[in-house]
mmCIF file of C-alpha atoms in Angstrom:
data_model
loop_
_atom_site.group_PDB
_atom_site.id
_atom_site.type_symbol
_atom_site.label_atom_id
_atom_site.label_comp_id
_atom_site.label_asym_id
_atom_site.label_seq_id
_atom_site.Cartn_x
_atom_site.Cartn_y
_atom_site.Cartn_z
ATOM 1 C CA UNK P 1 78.201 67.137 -21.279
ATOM 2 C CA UNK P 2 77.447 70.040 -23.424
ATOM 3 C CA UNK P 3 78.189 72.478 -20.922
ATOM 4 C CA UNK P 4 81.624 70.854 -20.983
ATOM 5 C CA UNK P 5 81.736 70.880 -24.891
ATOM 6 C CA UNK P 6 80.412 74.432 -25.614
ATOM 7 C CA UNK P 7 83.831 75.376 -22.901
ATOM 8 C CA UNK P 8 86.038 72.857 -24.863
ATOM 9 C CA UNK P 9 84.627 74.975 -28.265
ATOM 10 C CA UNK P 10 85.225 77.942 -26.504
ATOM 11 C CA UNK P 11 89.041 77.349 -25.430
ATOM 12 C CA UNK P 12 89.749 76.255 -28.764
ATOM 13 C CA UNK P 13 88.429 79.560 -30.021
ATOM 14 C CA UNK P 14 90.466 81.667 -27.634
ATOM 15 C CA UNK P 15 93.795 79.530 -28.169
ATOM 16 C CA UNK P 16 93.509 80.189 -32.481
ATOM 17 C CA UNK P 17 92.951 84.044 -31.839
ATOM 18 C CA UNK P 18 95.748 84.317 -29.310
ATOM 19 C CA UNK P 19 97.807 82.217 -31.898
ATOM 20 C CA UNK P 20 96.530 84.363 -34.813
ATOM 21 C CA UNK P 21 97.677 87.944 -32.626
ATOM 22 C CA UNK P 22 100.849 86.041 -32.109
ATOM 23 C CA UNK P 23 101.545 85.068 -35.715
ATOM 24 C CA UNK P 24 100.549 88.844 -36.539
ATOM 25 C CA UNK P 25 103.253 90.087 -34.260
ATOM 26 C CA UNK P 26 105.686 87.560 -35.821
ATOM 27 C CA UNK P 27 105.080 88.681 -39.487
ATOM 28 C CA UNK P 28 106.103 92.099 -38.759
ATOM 29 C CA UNK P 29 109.060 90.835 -36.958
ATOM 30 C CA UNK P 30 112.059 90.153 -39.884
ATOM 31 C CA UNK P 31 110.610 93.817 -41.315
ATOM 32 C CA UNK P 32 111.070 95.590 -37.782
ATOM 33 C CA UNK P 33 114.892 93.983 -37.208
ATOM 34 C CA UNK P 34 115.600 94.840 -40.790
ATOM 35 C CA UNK P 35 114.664 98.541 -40.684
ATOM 36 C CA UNK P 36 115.143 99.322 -37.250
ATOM 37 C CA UNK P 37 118.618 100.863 -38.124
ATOM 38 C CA UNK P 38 117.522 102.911 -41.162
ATOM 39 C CA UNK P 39 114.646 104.498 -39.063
ATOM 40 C CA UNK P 40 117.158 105.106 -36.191
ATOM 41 C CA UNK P 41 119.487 106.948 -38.851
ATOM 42 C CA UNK P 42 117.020 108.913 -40.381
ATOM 43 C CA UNK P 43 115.291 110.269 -37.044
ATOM 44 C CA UNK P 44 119.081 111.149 -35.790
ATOM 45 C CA UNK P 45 119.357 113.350 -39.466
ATOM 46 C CA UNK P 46 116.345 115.268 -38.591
ATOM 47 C CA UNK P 47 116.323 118.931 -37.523
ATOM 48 C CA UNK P 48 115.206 119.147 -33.407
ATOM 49 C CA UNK P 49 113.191 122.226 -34.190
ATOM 50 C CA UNK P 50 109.371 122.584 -34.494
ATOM 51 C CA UNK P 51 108.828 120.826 -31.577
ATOM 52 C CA UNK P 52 109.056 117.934 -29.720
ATOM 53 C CA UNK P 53 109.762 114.169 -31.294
ATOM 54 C CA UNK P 54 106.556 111.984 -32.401
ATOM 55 C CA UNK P 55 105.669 109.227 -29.874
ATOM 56 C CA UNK P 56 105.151 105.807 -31.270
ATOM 57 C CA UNK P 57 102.192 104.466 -31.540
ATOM 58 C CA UNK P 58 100.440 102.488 -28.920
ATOM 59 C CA UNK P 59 99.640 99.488 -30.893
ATOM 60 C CA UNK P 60 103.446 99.268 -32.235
ATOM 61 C CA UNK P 61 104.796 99.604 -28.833
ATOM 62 C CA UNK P 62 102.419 96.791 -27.549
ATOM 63 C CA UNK P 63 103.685 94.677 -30.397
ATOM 64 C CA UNK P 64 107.292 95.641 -29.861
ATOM 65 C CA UNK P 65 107.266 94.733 -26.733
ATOM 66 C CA UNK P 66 105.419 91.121 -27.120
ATOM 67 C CA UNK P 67 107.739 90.009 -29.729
ATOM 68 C CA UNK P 68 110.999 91.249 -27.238
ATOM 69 C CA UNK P 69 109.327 89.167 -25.039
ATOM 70 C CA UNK P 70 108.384 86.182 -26.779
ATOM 71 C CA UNK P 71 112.017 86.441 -28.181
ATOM 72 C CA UNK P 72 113.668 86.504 -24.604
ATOM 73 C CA UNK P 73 112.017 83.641 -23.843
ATOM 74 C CA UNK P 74 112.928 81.721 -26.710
ATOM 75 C CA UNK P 75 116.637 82.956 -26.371
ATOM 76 C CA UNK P 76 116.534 80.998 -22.540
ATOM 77 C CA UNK P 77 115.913 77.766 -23.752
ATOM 78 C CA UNK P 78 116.670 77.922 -27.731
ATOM 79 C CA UNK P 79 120.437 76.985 -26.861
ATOM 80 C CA UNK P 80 119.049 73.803 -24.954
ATOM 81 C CA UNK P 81 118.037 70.229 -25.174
ATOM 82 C CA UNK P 82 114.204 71.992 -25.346
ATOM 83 C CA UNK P 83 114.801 74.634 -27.695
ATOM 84 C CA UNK P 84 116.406 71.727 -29.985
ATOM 85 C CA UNK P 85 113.146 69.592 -29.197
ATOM 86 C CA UNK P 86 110.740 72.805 -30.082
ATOM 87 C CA UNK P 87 112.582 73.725 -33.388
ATOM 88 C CA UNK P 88 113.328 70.758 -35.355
ATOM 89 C CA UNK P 89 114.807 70.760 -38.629
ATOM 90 C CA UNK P 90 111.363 70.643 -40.231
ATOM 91 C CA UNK P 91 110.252 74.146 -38.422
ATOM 92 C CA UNK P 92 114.074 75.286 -40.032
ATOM 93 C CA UNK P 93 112.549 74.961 -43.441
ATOM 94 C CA UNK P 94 109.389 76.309 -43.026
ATOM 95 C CA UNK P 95 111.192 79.273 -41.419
ATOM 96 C CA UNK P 96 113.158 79.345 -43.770
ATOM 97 C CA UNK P 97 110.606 79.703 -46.811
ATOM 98 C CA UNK P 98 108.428 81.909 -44.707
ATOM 99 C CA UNK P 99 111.471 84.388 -44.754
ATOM 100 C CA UNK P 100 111.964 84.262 -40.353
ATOM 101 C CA UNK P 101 115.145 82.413 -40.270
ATOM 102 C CA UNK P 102 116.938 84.589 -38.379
ATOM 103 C CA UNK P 103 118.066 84.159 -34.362
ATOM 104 C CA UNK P 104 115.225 86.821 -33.837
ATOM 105 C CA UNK P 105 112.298 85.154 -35.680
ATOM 106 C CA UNK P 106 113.579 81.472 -34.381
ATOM 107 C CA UNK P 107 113.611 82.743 -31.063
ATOM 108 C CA UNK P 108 110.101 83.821 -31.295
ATOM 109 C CA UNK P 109 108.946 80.801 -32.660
ATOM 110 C CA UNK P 110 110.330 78.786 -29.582
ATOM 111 C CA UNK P 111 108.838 81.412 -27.211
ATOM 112 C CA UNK P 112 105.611 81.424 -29.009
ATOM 113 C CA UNK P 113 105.434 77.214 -28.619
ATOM 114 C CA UNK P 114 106.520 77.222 -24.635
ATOM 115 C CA UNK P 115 103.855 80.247 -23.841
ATOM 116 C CA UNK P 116 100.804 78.301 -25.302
ATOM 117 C CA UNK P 117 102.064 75.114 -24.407
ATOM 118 C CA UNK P 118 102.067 76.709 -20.768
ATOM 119 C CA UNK P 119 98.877 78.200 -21.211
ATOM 120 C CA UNK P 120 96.394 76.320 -22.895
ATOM 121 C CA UNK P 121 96.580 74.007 -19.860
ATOM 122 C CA UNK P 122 96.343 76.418 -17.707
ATOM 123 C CA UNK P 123 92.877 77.736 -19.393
ATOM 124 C CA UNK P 124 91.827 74.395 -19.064
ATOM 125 C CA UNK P 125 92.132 73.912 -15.952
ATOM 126 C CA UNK P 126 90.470 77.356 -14.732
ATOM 127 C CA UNK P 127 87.889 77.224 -17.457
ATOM 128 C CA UNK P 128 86.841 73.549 -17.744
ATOM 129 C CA UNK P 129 87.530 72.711 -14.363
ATOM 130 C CA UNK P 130 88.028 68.531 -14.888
ATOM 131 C CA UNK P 131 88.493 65.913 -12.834
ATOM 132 C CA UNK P 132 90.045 62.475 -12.590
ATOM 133 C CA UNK P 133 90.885 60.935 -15.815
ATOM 134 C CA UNK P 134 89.201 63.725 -17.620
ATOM 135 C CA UNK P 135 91.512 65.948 -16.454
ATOM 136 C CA UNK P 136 94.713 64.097 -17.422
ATOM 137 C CA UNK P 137 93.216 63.782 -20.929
ATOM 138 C CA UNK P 138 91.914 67.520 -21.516
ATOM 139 C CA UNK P 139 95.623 68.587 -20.179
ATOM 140 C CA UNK P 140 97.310 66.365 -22.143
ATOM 141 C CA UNK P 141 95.146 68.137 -25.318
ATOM 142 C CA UNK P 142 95.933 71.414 -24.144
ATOM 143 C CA UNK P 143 99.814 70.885 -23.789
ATOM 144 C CA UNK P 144 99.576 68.997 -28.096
ATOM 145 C CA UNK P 145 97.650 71.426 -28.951
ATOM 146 C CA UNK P 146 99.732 74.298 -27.485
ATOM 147 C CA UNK P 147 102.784 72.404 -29.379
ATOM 148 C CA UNK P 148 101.569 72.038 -32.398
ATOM 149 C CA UNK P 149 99.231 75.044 -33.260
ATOM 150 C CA UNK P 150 102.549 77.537 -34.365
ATOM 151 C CA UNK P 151 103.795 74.664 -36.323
ATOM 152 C CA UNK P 152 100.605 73.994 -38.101
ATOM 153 C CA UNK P 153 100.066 78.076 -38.756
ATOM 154 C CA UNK P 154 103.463 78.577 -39.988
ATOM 155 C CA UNK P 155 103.424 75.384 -42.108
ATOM 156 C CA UNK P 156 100.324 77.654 -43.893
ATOM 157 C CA UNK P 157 101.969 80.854 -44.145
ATOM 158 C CA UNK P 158 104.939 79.063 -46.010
ATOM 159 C CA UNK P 159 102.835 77.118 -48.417
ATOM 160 C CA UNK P 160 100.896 80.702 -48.663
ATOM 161 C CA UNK P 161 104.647 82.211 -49.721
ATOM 162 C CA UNK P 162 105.451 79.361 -52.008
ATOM 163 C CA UNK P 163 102.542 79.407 -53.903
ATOM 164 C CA UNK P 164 103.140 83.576 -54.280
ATOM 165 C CA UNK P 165 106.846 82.920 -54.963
ATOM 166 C CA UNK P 166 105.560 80.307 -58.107
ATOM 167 C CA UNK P 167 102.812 82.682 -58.921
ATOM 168 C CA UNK P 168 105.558 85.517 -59.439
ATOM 169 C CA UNK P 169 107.572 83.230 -61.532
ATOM 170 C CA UNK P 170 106.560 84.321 -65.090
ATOM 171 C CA UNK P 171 106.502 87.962 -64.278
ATOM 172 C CA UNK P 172 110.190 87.555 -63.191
ATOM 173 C CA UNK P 173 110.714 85.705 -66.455
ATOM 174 C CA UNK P 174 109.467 88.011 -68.691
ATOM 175 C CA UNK P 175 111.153 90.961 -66.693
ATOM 176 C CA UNK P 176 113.963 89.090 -67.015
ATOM 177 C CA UNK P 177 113.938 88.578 -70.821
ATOM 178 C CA UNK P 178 113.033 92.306 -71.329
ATOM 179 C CA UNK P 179 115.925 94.006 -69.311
ATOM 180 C CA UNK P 180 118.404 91.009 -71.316
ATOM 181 C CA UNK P 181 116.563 92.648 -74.658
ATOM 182 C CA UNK P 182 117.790 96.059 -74.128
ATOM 183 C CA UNK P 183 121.294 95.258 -73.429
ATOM 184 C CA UNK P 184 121.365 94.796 -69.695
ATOM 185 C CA UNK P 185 123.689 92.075 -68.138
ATOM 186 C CA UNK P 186 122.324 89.705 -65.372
ATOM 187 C CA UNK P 187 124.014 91.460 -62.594
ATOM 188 C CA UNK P 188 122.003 95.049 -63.547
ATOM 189 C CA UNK P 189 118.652 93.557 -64.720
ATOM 190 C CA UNK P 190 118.337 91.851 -61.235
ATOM 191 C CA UNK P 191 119.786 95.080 -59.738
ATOM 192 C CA UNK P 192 116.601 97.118 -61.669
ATOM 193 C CA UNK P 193 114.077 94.456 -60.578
ATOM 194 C CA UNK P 194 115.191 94.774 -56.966
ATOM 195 C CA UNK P 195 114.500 98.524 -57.213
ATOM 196 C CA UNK P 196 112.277 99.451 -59.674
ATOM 197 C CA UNK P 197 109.903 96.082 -59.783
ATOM 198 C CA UNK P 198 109.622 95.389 -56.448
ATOM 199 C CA UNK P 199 105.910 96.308 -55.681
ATOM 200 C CA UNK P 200 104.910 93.489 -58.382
ATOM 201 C CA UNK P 201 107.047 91.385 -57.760
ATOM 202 C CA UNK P 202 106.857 91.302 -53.524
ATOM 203 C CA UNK P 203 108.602 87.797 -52.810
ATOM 204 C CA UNK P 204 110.934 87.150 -55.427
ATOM 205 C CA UNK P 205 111.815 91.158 -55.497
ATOM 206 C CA UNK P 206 112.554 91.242 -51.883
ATOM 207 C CA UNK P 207 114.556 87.893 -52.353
ATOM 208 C CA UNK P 208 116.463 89.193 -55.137
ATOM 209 C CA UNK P 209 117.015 92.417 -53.403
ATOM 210 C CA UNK P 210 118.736 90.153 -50.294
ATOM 211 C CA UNK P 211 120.910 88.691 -53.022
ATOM 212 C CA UNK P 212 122.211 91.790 -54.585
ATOM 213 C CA UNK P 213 122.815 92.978 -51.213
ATOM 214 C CA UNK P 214 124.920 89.875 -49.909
ATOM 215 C CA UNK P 215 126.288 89.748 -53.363
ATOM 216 C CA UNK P 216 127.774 93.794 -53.005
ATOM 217 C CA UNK P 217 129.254 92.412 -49.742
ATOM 218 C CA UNK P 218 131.495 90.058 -51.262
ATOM 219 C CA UNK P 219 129.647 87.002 -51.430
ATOM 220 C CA UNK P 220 129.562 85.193 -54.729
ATOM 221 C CA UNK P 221 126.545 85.092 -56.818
ATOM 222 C CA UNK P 222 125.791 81.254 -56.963
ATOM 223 C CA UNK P 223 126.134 81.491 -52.298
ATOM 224 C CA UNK P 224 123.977 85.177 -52.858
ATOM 225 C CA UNK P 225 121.064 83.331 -54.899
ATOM 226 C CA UNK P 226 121.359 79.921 -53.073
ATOM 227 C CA UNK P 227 117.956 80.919 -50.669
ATOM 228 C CA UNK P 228 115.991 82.427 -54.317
ATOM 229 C CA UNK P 229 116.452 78.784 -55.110
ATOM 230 C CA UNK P 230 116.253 76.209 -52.487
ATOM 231 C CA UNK P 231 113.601 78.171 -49.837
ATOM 232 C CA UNK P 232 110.744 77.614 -51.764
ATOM 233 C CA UNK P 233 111.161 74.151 -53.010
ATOM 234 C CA UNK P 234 110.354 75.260 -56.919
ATOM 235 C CA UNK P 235 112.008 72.871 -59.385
ATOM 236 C CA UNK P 236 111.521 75.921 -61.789
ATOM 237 C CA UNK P 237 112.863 78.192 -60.145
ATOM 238 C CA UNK P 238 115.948 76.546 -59.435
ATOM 239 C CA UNK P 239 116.328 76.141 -63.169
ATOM 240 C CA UNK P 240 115.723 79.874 -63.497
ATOM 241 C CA UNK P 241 118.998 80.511 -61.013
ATOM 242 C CA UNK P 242 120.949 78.044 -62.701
ATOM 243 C CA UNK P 243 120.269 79.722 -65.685
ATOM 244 C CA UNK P 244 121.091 83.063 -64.679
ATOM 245 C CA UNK P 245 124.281 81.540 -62.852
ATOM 246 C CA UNK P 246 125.379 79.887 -66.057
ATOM 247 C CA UNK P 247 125.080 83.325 -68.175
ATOM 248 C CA UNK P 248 126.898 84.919 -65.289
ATOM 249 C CA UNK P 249 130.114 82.967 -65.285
ATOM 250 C CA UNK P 250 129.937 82.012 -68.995
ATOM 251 C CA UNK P 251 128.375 84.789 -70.628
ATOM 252 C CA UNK P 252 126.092 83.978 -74.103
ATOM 253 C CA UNK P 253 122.282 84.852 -75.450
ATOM 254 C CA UNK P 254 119.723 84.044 -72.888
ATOM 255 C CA UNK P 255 116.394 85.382 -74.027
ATOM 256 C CA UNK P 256 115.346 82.894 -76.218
ATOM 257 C CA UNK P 257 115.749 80.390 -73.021
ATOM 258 C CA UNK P 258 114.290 82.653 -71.436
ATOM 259 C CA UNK P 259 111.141 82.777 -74.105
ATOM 260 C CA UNK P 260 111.166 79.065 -73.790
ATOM 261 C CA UNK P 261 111.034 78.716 -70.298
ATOM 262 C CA UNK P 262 107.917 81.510 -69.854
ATOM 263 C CA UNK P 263 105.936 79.459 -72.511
ATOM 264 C CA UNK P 264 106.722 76.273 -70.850
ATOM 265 C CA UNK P 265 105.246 77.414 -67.588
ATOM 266 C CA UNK P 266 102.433 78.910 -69.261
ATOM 267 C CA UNK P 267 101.289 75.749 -70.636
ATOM 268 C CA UNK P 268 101.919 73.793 -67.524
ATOM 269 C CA UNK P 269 99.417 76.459 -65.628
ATOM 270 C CA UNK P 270 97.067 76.012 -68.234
ATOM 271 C CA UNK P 271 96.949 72.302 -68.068
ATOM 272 C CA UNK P 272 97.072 72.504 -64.324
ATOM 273 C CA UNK P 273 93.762 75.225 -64.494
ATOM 274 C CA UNK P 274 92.184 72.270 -66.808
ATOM 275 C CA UNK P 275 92.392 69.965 -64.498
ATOM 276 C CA UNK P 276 91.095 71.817 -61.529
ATOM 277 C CA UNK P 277 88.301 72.781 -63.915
ATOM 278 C CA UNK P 278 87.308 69.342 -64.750
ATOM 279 C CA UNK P 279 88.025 68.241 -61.106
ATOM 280 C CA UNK P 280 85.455 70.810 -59.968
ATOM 281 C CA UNK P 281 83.379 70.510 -62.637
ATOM 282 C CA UNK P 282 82.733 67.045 -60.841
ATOM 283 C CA UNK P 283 82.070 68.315 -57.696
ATOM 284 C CA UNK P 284 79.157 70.732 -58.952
ATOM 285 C CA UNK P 285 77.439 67.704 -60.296
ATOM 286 C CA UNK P 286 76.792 66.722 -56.760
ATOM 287 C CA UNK P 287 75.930 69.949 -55.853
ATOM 288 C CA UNK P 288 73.488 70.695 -58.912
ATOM 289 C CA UNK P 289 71.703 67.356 -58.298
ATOM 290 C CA UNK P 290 71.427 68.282 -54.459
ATOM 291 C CA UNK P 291 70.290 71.669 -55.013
ATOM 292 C CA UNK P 292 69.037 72.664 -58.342
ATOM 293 C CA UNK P 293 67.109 69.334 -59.307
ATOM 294 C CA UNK P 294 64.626 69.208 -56.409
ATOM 295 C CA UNK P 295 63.657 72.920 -57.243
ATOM 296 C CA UNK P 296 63.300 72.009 -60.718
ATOM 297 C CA UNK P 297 61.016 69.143 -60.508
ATOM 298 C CA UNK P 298 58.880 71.187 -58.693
ATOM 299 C CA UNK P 299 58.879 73.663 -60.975
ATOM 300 C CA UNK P 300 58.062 71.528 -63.781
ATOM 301 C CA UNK P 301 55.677 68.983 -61.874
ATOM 302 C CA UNK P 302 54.313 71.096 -59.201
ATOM 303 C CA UNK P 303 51.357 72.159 -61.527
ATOM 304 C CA UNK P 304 50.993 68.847 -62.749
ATOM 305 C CA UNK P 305 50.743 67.493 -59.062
ATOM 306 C CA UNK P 306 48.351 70.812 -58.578
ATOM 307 C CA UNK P 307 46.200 70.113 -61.376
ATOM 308 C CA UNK P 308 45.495 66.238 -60.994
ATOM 309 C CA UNK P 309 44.996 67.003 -56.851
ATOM 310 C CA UNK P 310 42.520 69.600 -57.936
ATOM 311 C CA UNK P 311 40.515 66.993 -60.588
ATOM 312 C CA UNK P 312 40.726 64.192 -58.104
ATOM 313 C CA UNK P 313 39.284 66.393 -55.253
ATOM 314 C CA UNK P 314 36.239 67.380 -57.967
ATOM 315 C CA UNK P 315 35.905 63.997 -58.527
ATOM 316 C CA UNK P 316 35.874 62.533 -54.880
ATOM 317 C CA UNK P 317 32.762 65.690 -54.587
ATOM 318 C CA UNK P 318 28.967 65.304 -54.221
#
């Protein structure tokens, strides 16, 4: 039995790192089909002289050619009955606010789910080696657990990129209310936060940098900013593009708004941080009397205890 249990532990711990190498391949997937035509361009521009092209690294090859093939698989059966049943319209959203909702990064999410689905029972069988009912149970596991693993990991990486899109939130406001203070219109302060704020501003920057793109290609602003405020699910934000969308068509002063909304969301972080504060102020109070009390009381009573054992002992004496 714990031969069996220390395998089961030991399956598990191979299925989350070959699900945490996948999901590291994945992140870098969006950023590779995005800027694999720039990178083309600019190594066609260069001079051929001084020698001979630089190979590509060995490690970016290797994940190249795992995401290719996780998307090829996902591309066979994405069009499907399966690859409907794999990618519901939950996995959609969560693709969606992760920033992968694109045929390339759906793709690899389907081929991701039918590889460990397909494996993880595989493993079990070679590794655990069951039999009878134990077998149908333990494969069973494998297949739910293969399922559901990239749905439970990406489910964390998007709450991970909400709660950095809603950290972001004031900084944009602020930026916001600045560029409107030196006489900048909406369309150029979100063109300078795109390209100048960027590095501080890493989710909503490269959002607002998509909609400044789509919006230079013709699209209108309210259909260029419609992902900046639905992905994330951030009742703020979506006031913040409505905002910006109502200044746009209608013109008018916006930084005093602006100053309004900051200080609003300043005060509901603070009473939000209050509340976690008292909440684990709570908590300590368990772990101060599990911890700290019993090395107090013997700090306090241990020479008591020492000096009546050592009068009781000279009493008990010849």
């Amino acid at each position: 039995m714990t031969a069996a249990l220390l395998l089961t532990l030991s399956l598990l711990l191979l299925a989350a790192a070959l699900l945490t190498f996948a999901l590291g391949l994945f992140g870098h997937a969006r950023q590779t089909e995005r800027n694999s035509h720039a990178l083309q361009s600019a190594i066609d521009l260069r001079a051929p002289s001084h020698g001979s092209p630089r190979e590509p690294n060995a490690r970016t090859s290797a994940r190249h050619y795992v995401l290719q093939w996780l998307a090829s698989v996902g591309e066979r059966v994405g069009t499907g009955s399966l690859g409907k049943a794999l990618l519901a319209p939950e996995d959609r959203i969560l693709l969606e606010q992760a920033g992968r909702n694109t045929a390339h990064g759906r793709a690899i999410f389907i081929g991701l789910r039918l590889v460990l689905a397909a494996s993880l029972p595989l493993l079990a069988l070679l590794w655990l080696r069951p039999r009878g009912l134990t077998e149908a149970i333990e494969l069973i596991g494998a297949f739910a657990m293969g399922v559901l693993l990239p749905k439970f990991a990406l489910r964390g990486w998007a709450a991970r990129v909400c709660k950095r899109a809603e950290d972001e939130l004031p900084l944009l406001i602020d930026l916001l209310r600045l560029l409107q203070g030196v006489g900048f219109s909406i369309d150029q302060s979100l063109q300078m936060i795109a390209e100048r704020f960027q590095p501080v501003l890493p989710v909503l920057g490269k959002e607002i940098h998509d909609a400044n793109v789509a919006y230079m290609h013709g699209r209108a602003r309210a259909q260029s900013l419609r992902r900046l405020a639905e992905a994330y699910a951030n009742d703020d934000l979506q006031s913040l593009v409505q905002m910006m969308l109502q200044v746009h068509q209608h013109g008018g002063a916006v930084q005093e708004p602006l100053r309004q909304f900051g200080e609003r969301l300043r005060e509901q972080r603070k009473s939000a941080m209050k509340e976690r504060t008292g909440k684990l102020s709570v908590k300590m109070t368990v772990v101060m009397m599990l911890t700290l009390l019993p090395a107090l009381m013997a700090v306090l009573a241990g020479p008591a205890i020492v000096a009546l054992a050592s009068t009781m002992s000279k009493l008990q004496g010849p």
